[in-house]
Amino acid sequence: MNHPVVAILMGSNSDYPTMKASEQVLGELGVGFRTMVMSAHRTPDRVLRFAESARQDGIKVIIAAAGGAAHLAGVVAAVTHLPVLGVPMMSESLGGLDSLLSMVQMPAGVPVGTLAIGAPGAKNAALFAVAMLALSDTALEQRLLAYRKKQSDAVIETPSAP
Ligand code: RP5
């Protein structure tokens, strides 16, 4: 397993089925990652300990998933200058709109790059992380280009009846 350079954080175990999409992409593209559950309101000490040492632990990009009053990504971004990508989770009461607005509306000065709600956001957060890492890793850039080509090739130009 490669040394983890991406940290996938989530506020609850209940977010994990969605966040497996991030793990899948990073695994397929050969990027080392660590997945951890930590909550900004239930385990704030754990969040602070992680964020304070992430850079020296070799982490380069952080993906943070949370739902509801989703402050995990913002709290992590407040503590570290590493890029933080937020994935808003679907929520029962508001369909993820609460999570989305909590993440995307960061006040100026401390950014959280917020992706789409749910699994599409989880997948794209990983691809975004790969795109950033690929800027200084030509082998990874080649794998990303191959991934994109495969995706394009899979688009059927002429639809046929099912
Ligand atoms: C957030 O609250 C988590 O990220 C999760 O999306 C949501 C619900 O958590 P559980 O009640 O399922 O633990 O902190």
Short mmCIF file of N, CA and C and ligand atoms in Angstrom, two decimals:
data_model
loop_
_atom_site.label_atom_id
_atom_site.label_comp_id
_atom_site.label_asym_id
_atom_site.label_seq_id
_atom_site.Cartn_x
_atom_site.Cartn_y
_atom_site.Cartn_z
N MET A 1 0.86 -1.21 0.00
CA MET A 1 0.00 0.00 0.00
C MET A 1 0.89 1.25 0.00
N ASN A 2 0.59 2.21 -0.88
CA ASN A 2 1.36 3.45 -0.92
C ASN A 2 1.18 4.23 0.37
N HIS A 3 2.16 5.07 0.68
CA HIS A 3 2.04 5.93 1.86
C HIS A 3 0.81 6.83 1.69
N PRO A 4 -0.02 6.96 2.72
CA PRO A 4 -1.23 7.78 2.56
C PRO A 4 -0.93 9.26 2.33
N VAL A 5 -1.40 9.78 1.23
CA VAL A 5 -1.27 11.22 0.95
C VAL A 5 -2.63 11.91 0.94
N VAL A 6 -3.69 11.10 0.90
CA VAL A 6 -5.05 11.65 0.99
C VAL A 6 -5.69 11.10 2.27
N ALA A 7 -6.29 11.99 3.04
CA ALA A 7 -7.06 11.56 4.22
C ALA A 7 -8.55 11.71 3.89
N ILE A 8 -9.28 10.63 4.10
CA ILE A 8 -10.74 10.68 3.92
C ILE A 8 -11.34 10.69 5.32
N LEU A 9 -11.96 11.79 5.67
CA LEU A 9 -12.58 11.93 6.99
C LEU A 9 -14.09 11.87 6.83
N MET A 10 -14.77 11.36 7.85
CA MET A 10 -16.23 11.41 7.83
C MET A 10 -16.74 11.56 9.25
N GLY A 11 -17.87 12.24 9.35
CA GLY A 11 -18.41 12.57 10.67
C GLY A 11 -19.03 11.40 11.39
N SER A 12 -19.37 10.34 10.67
CA SER A 12 -20.05 9.19 11.28
C SER A 12 -19.82 7.96 10.42
N ASN A 13 -19.90 6.80 11.07
CA ASN A 13 -19.85 5.54 10.34
C ASN A 13 -20.94 5.47 9.28
N SER A 14 -22.05 6.16 9.54
CA SER A 14 -23.18 6.11 8.61
C SER A 14 -22.83 6.78 7.26
N ASP A 15 -21.73 7.55 7.22
CA ASP A 15 -21.30 8.18 5.96
C ASP A 15 -20.46 7.22 5.10
N TYR A 16 -20.01 6.13 5.71
CA TYR A 16 -19.03 5.28 5.02
C TYR A 16 -19.55 4.64 3.72
N PRO A 17 -20.79 4.15 3.68
CA PRO A 17 -21.25 3.57 2.40
C PRO A 17 -21.12 4.56 1.24
N THR A 18 -21.36 5.83 1.51
CA THR A 18 -21.21 6.85 0.45
C THR A 18 -19.74 7.09 0.14
N MET A 19 -18.91 7.17 1.17
CA MET A 19 -17.52 7.55 0.97
C MET A 19 -16.65 6.43 0.40
N LYS A 20 -17.22 5.24 0.31
CA LYS A 20 -16.48 4.15 -0.36
C LYS A 20 -16.17 4.54 -1.81
N ALA A 21 -16.99 5.43 -2.38
CA ALA A 21 -16.74 5.86 -3.76
C ALA A 21 -15.41 6.60 -3.86
N SER A 22 -15.02 7.35 -2.82
CA SER A 22 -13.71 8.02 -2.82
C SER A 22 -12.60 6.97 -2.74
N GLU A 23 -12.78 6.02 -1.85
CA GLU A 23 -11.76 4.97 -1.69
C GLU A 23 -11.56 4.21 -3.00
N GLN A 24 -12.66 3.93 -3.66
CA GLN A 24 -12.59 3.13 -4.90
C GLN A 24 -11.73 3.83 -5.95
N VAL A 25 -11.97 5.13 -6.13
CA VAL A 25 -11.22 5.89 -7.14
C VAL A 25 -9.74 5.98 -6.77
N LEU A 26 -9.47 6.29 -5.51
CA LEU A 26 -8.06 6.43 -5.10
C LEU A 26 -7.33 5.09 -5.23
N GLY A 27 -8.02 4.02 -4.87
CA GLY A 27 -7.42 2.69 -5.00
C GLY A 27 -7.13 2.36 -6.46
N GLU A 28 -8.11 2.64 -7.31
CA GLU A 28 -7.95 2.33 -8.75
C GLU A 28 -6.78 3.12 -9.35
N LEU A 29 -6.57 4.35 -8.88
CA LEU A 29 -5.51 5.18 -9.46
C LEU A 29 -4.19 5.07 -8.68
N GLY A 30 -4.16 4.18 -7.70
CA GLY A 30 -2.90 3.92 -7.00
C GLY A 30 -2.44 5.04 -6.09
N VAL A 31 -3.39 5.73 -5.47
CA VAL A 31 -3.05 6.81 -4.54
C VAL A 31 -3.29 6.30 -3.12
N GLY A 32 -2.28 6.44 -2.27
CA GLY A 32 -2.41 5.99 -0.88
C GLY A 32 -3.36 6.87 -0.10
N PHE A 33 -4.19 6.26 0.72
CA PHE A 33 -5.16 7.05 1.51
C PHE A 33 -5.38 6.40 2.87
N ARG A 34 -5.90 7.22 3.78
CA ARG A 34 -6.34 6.75 5.12
C ARG A 34 -7.77 7.18 5.28
N THR A 35 -8.60 6.30 5.84
CA THR A 35 -9.99 6.66 6.09
C THR A 35 -10.23 6.68 7.59
N MET A 36 -10.83 7.77 8.09
CA MET A 36 -11.03 7.92 9.54
C MET A 36 -12.39 8.53 9.83
N VAL A 37 -13.00 8.06 10.91
CA VAL A 37 -14.24 8.68 11.38
C VAL A 37 -13.89 9.61 12.52
N MET A 38 -14.29 10.87 12.40
CA MET A 38 -14.11 11.84 13.48
C MET A 38 -15.17 12.92 13.30
N SER A 39 -15.67 13.40 14.40
CA SER A 39 -16.80 14.33 14.32
C SER A 39 -16.42 15.66 14.94
N ALA A 40 -16.76 16.75 14.26
CA ALA A 40 -16.43 18.08 14.77
C ALA A 40 -17.16 18.38 16.07
N HIS A 41 -18.32 17.76 16.28
CA HIS A 41 -19.06 18.05 17.52
C HIS A 41 -19.00 16.91 18.53
N ARG A 42 -18.81 15.65 18.04
CA ARG A 42 -18.77 14.53 19.00
C ARG A 42 -17.34 14.23 19.47
N THR A 43 -16.37 14.43 18.57
CA THR A 43 -14.97 14.15 18.95
C THR A 43 -14.07 15.32 18.49
N PRO A 44 -14.33 16.52 18.98
CA PRO A 44 -13.55 17.68 18.50
C PRO A 44 -12.05 17.55 18.76
N ASP A 45 -11.67 16.93 19.88
CA ASP A 45 -10.24 16.77 20.18
C ASP A 45 -9.54 15.96 19.10
N ARG A 46 -10.23 14.90 18.66
CA ARG A 46 -9.65 14.02 17.64
C ARG A 46 -9.47 14.78 16.32
N VAL A 47 -10.45 15.62 16.00
CA VAL A 47 -10.37 16.41 14.76
C VAL A 47 -9.17 17.36 14.84
N LEU A 48 -9.01 18.03 15.95
CA LEU A 48 -7.91 18.99 16.10
C LEU A 48 -6.55 18.27 16.05
N ARG A 49 -6.46 17.14 16.74
CA ARG A 49 -5.18 16.40 16.72
C ARG A 49 -4.82 16.00 15.30
N PHE A 50 -5.82 15.49 14.56
CA PHE A 50 -5.56 15.09 13.17
C PHE A 50 -5.10 16.29 12.34
N ALA A 51 -5.88 17.37 12.39
CA ALA A 51 -5.62 18.52 11.51
C ALA A 51 -4.29 19.18 11.82
N GLU A 52 -3.91 19.22 13.09
CA GLU A 52 -2.65 19.86 13.47
C GLU A 52 -1.44 19.09 12.97
N SER A 53 -1.56 17.77 12.84
CA SER A 53 -0.37 16.97 12.46
C SER A 53 -0.44 16.43 11.03
N ALA A 54 -1.53 16.72 10.31
CA ALA A 54 -1.73 16.12 8.99
C ALA A 54 -0.56 16.40 8.04
N ARG A 55 -0.11 17.65 8.01
CA ARG A 55 0.96 18.03 7.07
C ARG A 55 2.24 17.24 7.37
N GLN A 56 2.61 17.21 8.64
CA GLN A 56 3.85 16.50 8.97
C GLN A 56 3.70 14.99 8.88
N ASP A 57 2.46 14.51 8.88
CA ASP A 57 2.21 13.06 8.68
C ASP A 57 2.24 12.68 7.20
N GLY A 58 2.44 13.66 6.32
CA GLY A 58 2.56 13.36 4.89
C GLY A 58 1.27 13.48 4.10
N ILE A 59 0.22 13.93 4.76
CA ILE A 59 -1.05 14.13 4.04
C ILE A 59 -0.94 15.37 3.16
N LYS A 60 -1.47 15.27 1.92
CA LYS A 60 -1.39 16.41 1.00
C LYS A 60 -2.77 16.98 0.68
N VAL A 61 -3.78 16.14 0.69
CA VAL A 61 -5.15 16.59 0.41
C VAL A 61 -6.09 15.90 1.41
N ILE A 62 -7.08 16.66 1.89
CA ILE A 62 -8.04 16.11 2.85
C ILE A 62 -9.43 16.14 2.23
N ILE A 63 -10.11 15.01 2.30
CA ILE A 63 -11.52 14.94 1.89
C ILE A 63 -12.32 14.79 3.18
N ALA A 64 -13.32 15.66 3.37
CA ALA A 64 -14.10 15.61 4.61
C ALA A 64 -15.58 15.53 4.27
N ALA A 65 -16.22 14.47 4.76
CA ALA A 65 -17.65 14.26 4.49
C ALA A 65 -18.43 14.44 5.79
N ALA A 66 -19.55 15.12 5.70
CA ALA A 66 -20.42 15.25 6.89
C ALA A 66 -21.82 15.62 6.42
N GLY A 67 -22.76 15.40 7.32
CA GLY A 67 -24.15 15.69 6.97
C GLY A 67 -24.83 16.55 8.01
N GLY A 68 -25.93 17.18 7.63
CA GLY A 68 -26.67 18.06 8.54
C GLY A 68 -25.95 19.39 8.70
N ALA A 69 -25.75 19.83 9.95
CA ALA A 69 -24.94 21.03 10.21
C ALA A 69 -23.48 20.61 10.02
N ALA A 70 -23.08 20.56 8.77
CA ALA A 70 -21.85 19.84 8.38
C ALA A 70 -20.62 20.74 8.51
N HIS A 71 -20.05 20.78 9.72
CA HIS A 71 -18.95 21.71 9.97
C HIS A 71 -17.58 21.04 9.98
N LEU A 72 -17.52 19.72 9.76
CA LEU A 72 -16.23 19.01 9.84
C LEU A 72 -15.19 19.61 8.88
N ALA A 73 -15.58 19.78 7.62
CA ALA A 73 -14.61 20.29 6.64
C ALA A 73 -14.12 21.68 7.02
N GLY A 74 -15.04 22.53 7.46
CA GLY A 74 -14.67 23.90 7.82
C GLY A 74 -13.75 23.95 9.03
N VAL A 75 -14.00 23.10 10.01
CA VAL A 75 -13.14 23.08 11.20
C VAL A 75 -11.74 22.60 10.82
N VAL A 76 -11.68 21.56 10.00
CA VAL A 76 -10.37 21.05 9.58
C VAL A 76 -9.62 22.14 8.78
N ALA A 77 -10.34 22.81 7.88
CA ALA A 77 -9.71 23.86 7.07
C ALA A 77 -9.26 25.04 7.93
N ALA A 78 -9.91 25.23 9.07
CA ALA A 78 -9.51 26.32 9.96
C ALA A 78 -8.17 26.05 10.63
N VAL A 79 -7.83 24.76 10.73
CA VAL A 79 -6.63 24.39 11.49
C VAL A 79 -5.42 24.14 10.58
N THR A 80 -5.66 23.65 9.36
CA THR A 80 -4.55 23.33 8.45
C THR A 80 -4.67 24.12 7.15
N HIS A 81 -3.52 24.39 6.54
CA HIS A 81 -3.54 25.08 5.24
C HIS A 81 -3.63 24.08 4.09
N LEU A 82 -3.63 22.79 4.39
CA LEU A 82 -3.77 21.79 3.32
C LEU A 82 -5.12 21.97 2.62
N PRO A 83 -5.20 21.62 1.31
CA PRO A 83 -6.49 21.74 0.63
C PRO A 83 -7.52 20.78 1.22
N VAL A 84 -8.72 21.29 1.48
CA VAL A 84 -9.80 20.49 2.05
C VAL A 84 -10.97 20.46 1.07
N LEU A 85 -11.36 19.25 0.69
CA LEU A 85 -12.50 19.05 -0.20
C LEU A 85 -13.67 18.53 0.62
N GLY A 86 -14.81 19.18 0.53
CA GLY A 86 -15.96 18.79 1.33
C GLY A 86 -16.98 18.00 0.52
N VAL A 87 -17.49 16.93 1.12
CA VAL A 87 -18.56 16.15 0.46
C VAL A 87 -19.80 16.19 1.36
N PRO A 88 -20.84 16.91 0.93
CA PRO A 88 -22.06 16.98 1.73
C PRO A 88 -22.85 15.67 1.64
N MET A 89 -23.24 15.15 2.81
CA MET A 89 -23.98 13.89 2.84
C MET A 89 -25.48 14.14 2.68
N MET A 90 -26.15 13.17 2.08
CA MET A 90 -27.61 13.20 2.05
C MET A 90 -28.12 13.22 3.49
N SER A 91 -29.19 13.96 3.74
CA SER A 91 -29.77 13.97 5.09
C SER A 91 -31.25 13.64 4.96
N GLU A 92 -31.78 13.06 6.03
CA GLU A 92 -33.18 12.64 5.97
C GLU A 92 -34.14 13.81 5.85
N SER A 93 -33.90 14.85 6.65
CA SER A 93 -34.89 15.93 6.71
C SER A 93 -34.85 16.87 5.50
N LEU A 94 -33.65 17.19 5.00
CA LEU A 94 -33.55 18.21 3.95
C LEU A 94 -32.83 17.71 2.70
N GLY A 95 -32.68 16.41 2.58
CA GLY A 95 -32.12 15.83 1.34
C GLY A 95 -30.69 16.24 1.04
N GLY A 96 -29.97 16.71 2.05
CA GLY A 96 -28.57 17.07 1.83
C GLY A 96 -28.36 18.56 1.58
N LEU A 97 -29.44 19.31 1.43
CA LEU A 97 -29.30 20.75 1.18
C LEU A 97 -28.67 21.43 2.40
N ASP A 98 -29.03 20.96 3.59
CA ASP A 98 -28.43 21.49 4.83
C ASP A 98 -26.92 21.25 4.82
N SER A 99 -26.51 20.03 4.47
CA SER A 99 -25.09 19.69 4.44
C SER A 99 -24.36 20.55 3.40
N LEU A 100 -24.97 20.67 2.23
CA LEU A 100 -24.35 21.42 1.13
C LEU A 100 -24.11 22.88 1.54
N LEU A 101 -25.15 23.52 2.06
CA LEU A 101 -25.01 24.94 2.39
C LEU A 101 -24.05 25.15 3.55
N SER A 102 -24.04 24.22 4.50
CA SER A 102 -23.11 24.34 5.63
C SER A 102 -21.67 24.31 5.15
N MET A 103 -21.41 23.53 4.12
CA MET A 103 -20.03 23.39 3.62
C MET A 103 -19.65 24.47 2.63
N VAL A 104 -20.56 24.75 1.72
CA VAL A 104 -20.18 25.61 0.59
C VAL A 104 -20.11 27.08 0.98
N GLN A 105 -20.83 27.46 2.03
CA GLN A 105 -20.92 28.87 2.39
C GLN A 105 -19.85 29.29 3.40
N MET A 106 -18.62 28.81 3.21
CA MET A 106 -17.53 29.24 4.09
C MET A 106 -17.26 30.73 3.90
N PRO A 107 -17.12 31.46 4.97
CA PRO A 107 -16.76 32.87 4.85
C PRO A 107 -15.38 33.01 4.19
N ALA A 108 -15.15 34.14 3.54
CA ALA A 108 -13.90 34.35 2.80
C ALA A 108 -12.69 34.21 3.71
N GLY A 109 -11.67 33.54 3.20
CA GLY A 109 -10.41 33.43 3.92
C GLY A 109 -10.03 32.01 4.28
N VAL A 110 -11.01 31.14 4.47
CA VAL A 110 -10.74 29.73 4.81
C VAL A 110 -11.58 28.87 3.87
N PRO A 111 -11.00 28.44 2.74
CA PRO A 111 -11.81 27.75 1.74
C PRO A 111 -12.04 26.26 2.02
N VAL A 112 -13.22 25.80 1.62
CA VAL A 112 -13.52 24.36 1.53
C VAL A 112 -14.04 24.15 0.11
N GLY A 113 -13.34 23.35 -0.67
CA GLY A 113 -13.79 23.07 -2.03
C GLY A 113 -14.91 22.05 -1.96
N THR A 114 -16.13 22.52 -2.17
CA THR A 114 -17.28 21.65 -1.92
C THR A 114 -17.78 20.98 -3.20
N LEU A 115 -17.98 19.68 -3.11
CA LEU A 115 -18.42 18.88 -4.26
C LEU A 115 -19.93 18.63 -4.16
N ALA A 116 -20.44 17.81 -5.05
CA ALA A 116 -21.88 17.51 -5.10
C ALA A 116 -22.31 16.67 -3.89
N ILE A 117 -23.60 16.66 -3.63
CA ILE A 117 -24.16 15.88 -2.52
C ILE A 117 -24.04 14.37 -2.82
N GLY A 118 -23.57 13.62 -1.83
CA GLY A 118 -23.61 12.16 -1.90
C GLY A 118 -22.53 11.52 -2.75
N ALA A 119 -22.85 10.36 -3.32
CA ALA A 119 -21.86 9.54 -4.03
C ALA A 119 -21.16 10.26 -5.19
N PRO A 120 -21.89 11.06 -6.00
CA PRO A 120 -21.16 11.78 -7.06
C PRO A 120 -20.08 12.70 -6.49
N GLY A 121 -20.40 13.35 -5.38
CA GLY A 121 -19.41 14.21 -4.73
C GLY A 121 -18.24 13.42 -4.17
N ALA A 122 -18.53 12.25 -3.62
CA ALA A 122 -17.46 11.41 -3.08
C ALA A 122 -16.50 10.98 -4.19
N LYS A 123 -17.05 10.59 -5.30
CA LYS A 123 -16.21 10.18 -6.44
C LYS A 123 -15.41 11.36 -6.98
N ASN A 124 -16.09 12.49 -7.16
CA ASN A 124 -15.40 13.66 -7.72
C ASN A 124 -14.37 14.25 -6.76
N ALA A 125 -14.61 14.15 -5.46
CA ALA A 125 -13.60 14.65 -4.51
C ALA A 125 -12.30 13.87 -4.70
N ALA A 126 -12.41 12.57 -4.88
CA ALA A 126 -11.21 11.76 -5.09
C ALA A 126 -10.54 12.13 -6.41
N LEU A 127 -11.33 12.32 -7.46
CA LEU A 127 -10.75 12.70 -8.75
C LEU A 127 -10.10 14.08 -8.68
N PHE A 128 -10.70 14.96 -7.92
CA PHE A 128 -10.11 16.31 -7.75
C PHE A 128 -8.78 16.20 -7.00
N ALA A 129 -8.77 15.39 -5.97
CA ALA A 129 -7.53 15.17 -5.21
C ALA A 129 -6.44 14.61 -6.14
N VAL A 130 -6.82 13.65 -6.97
CA VAL A 130 -5.86 13.05 -7.91
C VAL A 130 -5.35 14.11 -8.88
N ALA A 131 -6.24 14.97 -9.37
CA ALA A 131 -5.82 16.01 -10.32
C ALA A 131 -4.79 16.94 -9.69
N MET A 132 -4.98 17.26 -8.43
CA MET A 132 -4.01 18.12 -7.74
C MET A 132 -2.68 17.41 -7.56
N LEU A 133 -2.74 16.17 -7.11
CA LEU A 133 -1.51 15.41 -6.88
C LEU A 133 -0.77 15.14 -8.18
N ALA A 134 -1.51 14.99 -9.26
CA ALA A 134 -0.91 14.65 -10.56
C ALA A 134 -0.08 15.81 -11.12
N LEU A 135 -0.28 17.01 -10.62
CA LEU A 135 0.50 18.16 -11.09
C LEU A 135 1.99 17.99 -10.79
N SER A 136 2.30 17.21 -9.78
CA SER A 136 3.71 17.00 -9.44
C SER A 136 4.09 15.52 -9.46
N ASP A 137 3.33 14.73 -10.23
CA ASP A 137 3.59 13.29 -10.30
C ASP A 137 3.18 12.81 -11.70
N THR A 138 4.17 12.71 -12.58
CA THR A 138 3.84 12.43 -13.98
C THR A 138 3.26 11.03 -14.18
N ALA A 139 3.68 10.06 -13.36
CA ALA A 139 3.13 8.71 -13.50
C ALA A 139 1.64 8.72 -13.13
N LEU A 140 1.31 9.45 -12.08
CA LEU A 140 -0.09 9.56 -11.68
C LEU A 140 -0.89 10.32 -12.75
N GLU A 141 -0.27 11.32 -13.34
CA GLU A 141 -0.94 12.08 -14.40
C GLU A 141 -1.30 11.14 -15.57
N GLN A 142 -0.38 10.25 -15.92
CA GLN A 142 -0.66 9.29 -17.00
C GLN A 142 -1.82 8.37 -16.62
N ARG A 143 -1.85 7.93 -15.37
CA ARG A 143 -2.96 7.05 -14.94
C ARG A 143 -4.29 7.82 -14.96
N LEU A 144 -4.26 9.09 -14.58
CA LEU A 144 -5.48 9.89 -14.60
C LEU A 144 -5.97 10.09 -16.04
N LEU A 145 -5.02 10.34 -16.95
CA LEU A 145 -5.41 10.51 -18.36
C LEU A 145 -6.01 9.22 -18.91
N ALA A 146 -5.42 8.08 -18.54
CA ALA A 146 -5.94 6.78 -19.00
C ALA A 146 -7.35 6.55 -18.44
N TYR A 147 -7.55 6.92 -17.18
CA TYR A 147 -8.87 6.78 -16.54
C TYR A 147 -9.90 7.62 -17.29
N ARG A 148 -9.51 8.86 -17.62
CA ARG A 148 -10.44 9.75 -18.33
C ARG A 148 -10.74 9.22 -19.72
N LYS A 149 -9.73 8.65 -20.38
CA LYS A 149 -9.95 8.13 -21.73
C LYS A 149 -10.91 6.93 -21.69
N LYS A 150 -10.69 6.06 -20.70
CA LYS A 150 -11.56 4.89 -20.55
C LYS A 150 -13.01 5.34 -20.33
N GLN A 151 -13.16 6.39 -19.53
CA GLN A 151 -14.50 6.93 -19.25
C GLN A 151 -15.14 7.48 -20.53
N SER A 152 -14.32 8.17 -21.32
CA SER A 152 -14.85 8.72 -22.58
C SER A 152 -15.21 7.60 -23.55
N ASP A 153 -14.33 6.58 -23.62
CA ASP A 153 -14.56 5.46 -24.53
C ASP A 153 -15.84 4.70 -24.17
N ALA A 154 -16.21 4.76 -22.88
CA ALA A 154 -17.39 4.00 -22.43
C ALA A 154 -18.69 4.67 -22.85
N VAL A 155 -18.60 5.92 -23.32
CA VAL A 155 -19.82 6.60 -23.75
C VAL A 155 -20.23 6.01 -25.10
N ILE A 156 -21.42 5.49 -25.14
CA ILE A 156 -21.90 4.86 -26.38
C ILE A 156 -22.43 5.95 -27.30
N GLU A 157 -21.82 6.03 -28.48
CA GLU A 157 -22.22 7.11 -29.38
C GLU A 157 -23.61 6.90 -29.95
N THR A 158 -23.88 5.65 -30.34
CA THR A 158 -25.18 5.35 -30.92
C THR A 158 -25.96 4.43 -29.98
N PRO A 159 -27.01 4.95 -29.37
CA PRO A 159 -27.73 4.11 -28.44
C PRO A 159 -28.47 2.97 -29.14
N SER A 160 -28.54 1.84 -28.47
CA SER A 160 -29.32 0.73 -29.03
C SER A 160 -30.42 0.40 -28.03
N ALA A 161 -31.46 -0.23 -28.52
CA ALA A 161 -32.58 -0.56 -27.65
C ALA A 161 -32.13 -1.57 -26.60
N PRO A 162 -32.57 -1.41 -25.35
CA PRO A 162 -32.15 -2.35 -24.30
C PRO A 162 -32.71 -3.75 -24.54
C1 RP5 B 1 -22.99 14.02 10.81
O1 RP5 B 1 -24.27 13.70 11.18
C2 RP5 B 1 -22.43 12.83 10.12
O2 RP5 B 1 -21.49 13.22 9.17
C3 RP5 B 1 -23.63 12.17 9.49
O3 RP5 B 1 -23.75 12.49 8.12
C4 RP5 B 1 -24.81 12.77 10.26
C5 RP5 B 1 -25.62 11.72 10.98
O4 RP5 B 1 -24.77 11.00 11.83
P1 RP5 B 1 -25.29 9.70 12.60
O5 RP5 B 1 -26.42 10.16 13.45
O6 RP5 B 1 -25.69 8.71 11.54
O7 RP5 B 1 -24.11 9.21 13.39
O8 RP5 B 1 -22.20 14.35 11.92
#
